[in-house]
mmCIF file of C-alpha atoms in Angstrom:
data_model
loop_
_atom_site.group_PDB
_atom_site.id
_atom_site.type_symbol
_atom_site.label_atom_id
_atom_site.label_comp_id
_atom_site.label_asym_id
_atom_site.label_seq_id
_atom_site.Cartn_x
_atom_site.Cartn_y
_atom_site.Cartn_z
ATOM 1 C CA ALA A 27 -5.874 -2.600 23.743
ATOM 2 C CA ARG A 28 -9.639 -2.734 24.221
ATOM 3 C CA LYS A 29 -9.206 -3.216 27.986
ATOM 4 C CA LEU A 30 -6.595 -0.454 28.293
ATOM 5 C CA ASP A 31 -8.526 2.002 26.119
ATOM 6 C CA PRO A 32 -12.283 1.341 26.306
ATOM 7 C CA ASP A 33 -13.056 4.895 25.092
ATOM 8 C CA ASN A 34 -10.871 4.515 21.968
ATOM 9 C CA ARG A 35 -8.719 7.566 22.664
ATOM 10 C CA LEU A 36 -5.261 6.095 22.125
ATOM 11 C CA PHE A 37 -3.444 5.104 18.938
ATOM 12 C CA SER A 38 -3.598 1.417 19.797
ATOM 13 C CA ARG A 39 -7.335 1.415 19.046
ATOM 14 C CA GLN A 40 -7.478 4.241 16.552
ATOM 15 C CA ASN A 41 -10.248 3.924 13.973
ATOM 16 C CA ARG A 42 -9.085 2.890 10.543
ATOM 17 C CA GLN A 43 -9.179 5.577 7.903
ATOM 18 C CA ARG A 44 -9.071 4.980 4.205
ATOM 19 C CA LEU A 45 -6.128 6.493 2.371
ATOM 20 C CA GLU A 46 -6.701 8.886 -0.501
ATOM 21 C CA SER A 47 -5.619 7.722 -3.946
ATOM 22 C CA GLU A 48 -2.376 9.716 -3.905
ATOM 23 C CA ALA A 49 -1.379 8.275 -0.539
ATOM 24 C CA ILE A 50 -2.158 4.740 -1.722
ATOM 25 C CA ARG A 51 0.073 5.192 -4.771
ATOM 26 C CA ASP A 52 2.882 6.786 -2.747
ATOM 27 C CA SER A 53 2.620 4.057 -0.090
ATOM 28 C CA LEU A 54 2.902 1.334 -2.723
ATOM 29 C CA ILE A 55 6.038 2.887 -4.194
ATOM 30 C CA ASN A 56 7.492 3.587 -0.753
ATOM 31 C CA ALA A 57 6.935 -0.021 0.338
ATOM 32 C CA GLY A 58 9.446 -1.084 -2.286
ATOM 33 C CA GLY A 59 11.876 1.635 -1.244
ATOM 34 C CA LYS A 60 11.652 3.498 -4.556
ATOM 35 C CA LEU A 61 9.661 6.663 -3.676
ATOM 36 C CA ASP A 62 11.429 9.801 -4.925
ATOM 37 C CA LEU A 63 11.083 12.378 -2.146
ATOM 38 C CA THR A 64 12.758 15.185 -4.089
ATOM 39 C CA ALA A 65 10.816 18.394 -3.546
ATOM 40 C CA GLY A 66 9.992 20.656 -6.467
ATOM 41 C CA GLY A 67 10.833 20.223 -10.090
ATOM 42 C CA PRO A 68 8.728 19.519 -13.135
ATOM 43 C CA ALA A 69 5.612 17.369 -13.134
ATOM 44 C CA VAL A 70 5.709 13.966 -14.807
ATOM 45 C CA ARG A 71 3.175 12.264 -17.071
ATOM 46 C CA ASP A 72 4.224 8.701 -16.302
ATOM 47 C CA PHE A 73 2.012 7.214 -13.580
ATOM 48 C CA THR A 74 4.627 4.538 -12.885
ATOM 49 C CA SER A 75 7.298 7.143 -12.143
ATOM 50 C CA PRO A 76 8.739 6.975 -8.626
ATOM 51 C CA ARG A 77 7.923 10.663 -8.117
ATOM 52 C CA ARG A 78 5.359 11.445 -5.432
ATOM 53 C CA SER A 79 1.780 11.634 -6.687
ATOM 54 C CA LEU A 80 1.843 15.367 -6.079
ATOM 55 C CA TYR A 81 4.066 15.642 -9.172
ATOM 56 C CA VAL A 82 2.039 13.424 -11.524
ATOM 57 C CA ILE A 83 0.122 15.443 -14.099
ATOM 58 C CA THR A 84 -3.657 15.205 -13.929
ATOM 59 C CA ILE A 85 -5.250 14.881 -17.352
ATOM 60 C CA ARG A 86 -8.776 16.176 -16.900
ATOM 61 C CA SER A 87 -10.244 14.263 -19.825
ATOM 62 C CA ASP A 88 -8.843 10.920 -18.624
ATOM 63 C CA ARG A 89 -11.348 9.322 -16.262
ATOM 64 C CA THR A 90 -9.779 5.858 -16.421
ATOM 65 C CA GLY A 91 -7.050 4.232 -14.415
ATOM 66 C CA PHE A 92 -5.873 4.415 -10.854
ATOM 67 C CA GLY A 93 -6.953 7.922 -9.844
ATOM 68 C CA PRO A 94 -10.662 7.784 -10.642
ATOM 69 C CA LEU A 95 -10.872 4.168 -9.483
ATOM 70 C CA PHE A 96 -9.546 5.177 -6.060
ATOM 71 C CA ASP A 97 -11.596 8.390 -5.838
ATOM 72 C CA VAL A 98 -9.035 11.025 -6.788
ATOM 73 C CA ALA A 99 -10.372 14.556 -6.495
ATOM 74 C CA ASP A 100 -12.448 15.554 -9.514
ATOM 75 C CA SER A 101 -10.299 17.990 -11.476
ATOM 76 C CA THR A 102 -13.199 19.217 -13.626
ATOM 77 C CA GLY A 103 -15.093 21.008 -10.876
ATOM 78 C CA HIS A 104 -15.116 22.279 -7.320
ATOM 79 C CA ALA A 105 -15.695 19.852 -4.492
ATOM 80 C CA ASP A 106 -15.583 20.302 -0.747
ATOM 81 C CA HIS A 107 -14.928 16.600 -0.125
ATOM 82 C CA ARG A 108 -14.040 13.396 -1.915
ATOM 83 C CA ILE A 109 -16.242 10.430 -2.485
ATOM 84 C CA ASN A 110 -15.132 7.352 -0.571
ATOM 85 C CA SER A 111 -16.090 4.191 -2.356
ATOM 86 C CA THR A 112 -15.111 0.617 -1.722
ATOM 87 C CA VAL A 113 -15.790 -1.433 -4.828
ATOM 88 C CA ALA A 114 -14.591 -4.728 -6.278
ATOM 89 C CA PRO A 115 -12.607 -3.129 -9.136
ATOM 90 C CA GLN A 116 -10.286 -1.555 -6.543
ATOM 91 C CA ALA A 117 -9.382 -4.993 -5.195
ATOM 92 C CA LEU A 118 -9.037 -6.373 -8.722
ATOM 93 C CA TYR A 119 -6.688 -3.520 -9.623
ATOM 94 C CA MET A 120 -4.522 -4.257 -6.584
ATOM 95 C CA MET A 121 -4.398 -7.959 -7.443
ATOM 96 C CA ASN A 122 -3.826 -7.732 -11.197
ATOM 97 C CA ASN A 123 -2.287 -4.424 -12.266
ATOM 98 C CA PRO A 124 1.348 -4.516 -13.448
ATOM 99 C CA PHE A 125 2.121 -1.363 -11.413
ATOM 100 C CA VAL A 126 1.186 -3.137 -8.178
ATOM 101 C CA GLN A 127 3.057 -6.268 -9.298
ATOM 102 C CA ASP A 128 6.192 -4.157 -9.860
ATOM 103 C CA GLN A 129 5.877 -2.720 -6.357
ATOM 104 C CA ALA A 130 5.577 -6.241 -4.933
ATOM 105 C CA VAL A 131 8.763 -7.223 -6.786
ATOM 106 C CA ASN A 132 10.552 -4.165 -5.364
ATOM 107 C CA LEU A 133 9.293 -5.000 -1.871
ATOM 108 C CA ALA A 134 10.488 -8.613 -2.175
ATOM 109 C CA LYS A 135 13.945 -7.392 -3.253
ATOM 110 C CA ARG A 136 13.998 -5.015 -0.302
ATOM 111 C CA ALA A 137 12.998 -7.822 2.091
ATOM 112 C CA ASN A 138 15.750 -10.044 0.670
ATOM 113 C CA ALA A 139 18.345 -7.291 1.089
ATOM 114 C CA GLU A 140 17.274 -5.925 4.480
ATOM 115 C CA GLY A 141 15.077 -8.580 6.075
ATOM 116 C CA GLY A 142 17.487 -11.294 7.053
ATOM 117 C CA SER A 143 18.448 -14.652 5.709
ATOM 118 C CA ASN A 144 15.489 -16.870 6.596
ATOM 119 C CA PRO A 145 11.764 -16.651 5.787
ATOM 120 C CA LYS A 146 10.786 -15.923 9.405
ATOM 121 C CA ALA A 147 13.078 -12.885 9.569
ATOM 122 C CA LYS A 148 11.855 -11.652 6.167
ATOM 123 C CA ILE A 149 8.208 -11.985 7.215
ATOM 124 C CA GLU A 150 8.838 -10.111 10.450
ATOM 125 C CA TYR A 151 10.618 -7.395 8.466
ATOM 126 C CA LEU A 152 7.690 -7.132 6.024
ATOM 127 C CA TYR A 153 5.091 -6.838 8.774
ATOM 128 C CA GLN A 154 7.185 -4.294 10.642
ATOM 129 C CA SER A 155 7.814 -2.130 7.576
ATOM 130 C CA LEU A 156 4.294 -2.355 6.101
ATOM 131 C CA TYR A 157 2.069 -2.524 9.161
ATOM 132 C CA GLY A 158 4.253 -1.199 11.965
ATOM 133 C CA ARG A 159 3.879 -4.391 13.991
ATOM 134 C CA LEU A 160 5.221 -7.906 14.209
ATOM 135 C CA PRO A 161 3.163 -10.784 12.779
ATOM 136 C CA SER A 162 1.121 -12.979 15.090
ATOM 137 C CA GLN A 163 2.218 -16.582 15.495
ATOM 138 C CA GLN A 164 -0.522 -17.688 13.094
ATOM 139 C CA GLU A 165 0.487 -15.089 10.480
ATOM 140 C CA LEU A 166 4.113 -16.114 10.838
ATOM 141 C CA SER A 167 3.283 -19.809 10.473
ATOM 142 C CA ILE A 168 1.187 -19.194 7.347
ATOM 143 C CA GLY A 169 3.908 -16.965 5.889
ATOM 144 C CA VAL A 170 6.681 -19.504 6.454
ATOM 145 C CA GLN A 171 4.551 -22.198 4.790
ATOM 146 C CA TYR A 172 3.815 -19.890 1.846
ATOM 147 C CA PHE A 173 7.489 -18.974 1.391
ATOM 148 C CA GLY A 174 8.319 -22.649 0.888
ATOM 149 C CA THR A 175 5.881 -23.190 -1.996
ATOM 150 C CA SER A 176 7.948 -21.870 -4.934
ATOM 151 C CA MET A 177 10.731 -19.568 -6.075
ATOM 152 C CA ASP A 178 8.168 -16.817 -6.765
ATOM 153 C CA ALA A 179 6.599 -17.142 -3.318
ATOM 154 C CA PRO A 180 8.304 -14.056 -1.788
ATOM 155 C CA VAL A 181 6.865 -11.803 -4.526
ATOM 156 C CA GLY A 182 3.437 -13.409 -4.173
ATOM 157 C CA TYR A 183 3.561 -12.987 -0.411
ATOM 158 C CA CYS A 184 4.550 -9.331 -0.748
ATOM 159 C CA LYS A 185 1.671 -8.801 -3.152
ATOM 160 C CA LEU A 186 -0.682 -10.461 -0.672
ATOM 161 C CA LEU A 187 0.469 -8.078 2.081
ATOM 162 C CA LEU A 188 0.114 -5.040 -0.203
ATOM 163 C CA CYS A 189 -3.439 -6.104 -1.122
ATOM 164 C CA ALA A 190 -4.485 -6.617 2.492
ATOM 165 C CA ASN A 191 -6.913 -4.176 4.056
ATOM 166 C CA GLU A 192 -4.383 -3.376 6.786
ATOM 167 C CA PHE A 193 -1.972 -1.905 4.237
#
């Protein structure tokens, strides 16, 4: 891609952009095939609801949890742009929070149902659905080895892919 597009004008070399907190949440739910795309209707209080983030109520006094950690827009004042931070607690949240774990479980179920019967096919399905590409030979080899480690390996592997910077 670098040879074909030295000026970085094509999608193949497009600069990475960080997702906003709402898009991260929606992408996690969508990865497991559970995102509710119904337009309109009442807002929900439950952060773990499958409704799009657009419909999750913002509680102005609550400055804890996913939203503030991932730089959600400040609802207490006017702002012309969001802060973009990359801090260790974001990675820790992705690795340890039950919400992310649930999305990894949903993704593993989806890979089992739609990805094929063997680990190689499942890994290719996961890469294609999460990253829009097939895994490299090295990624495929590592994935096949990981899948053989335990019964919980598919969920762990899905969590690993969801926590990766590429996601």
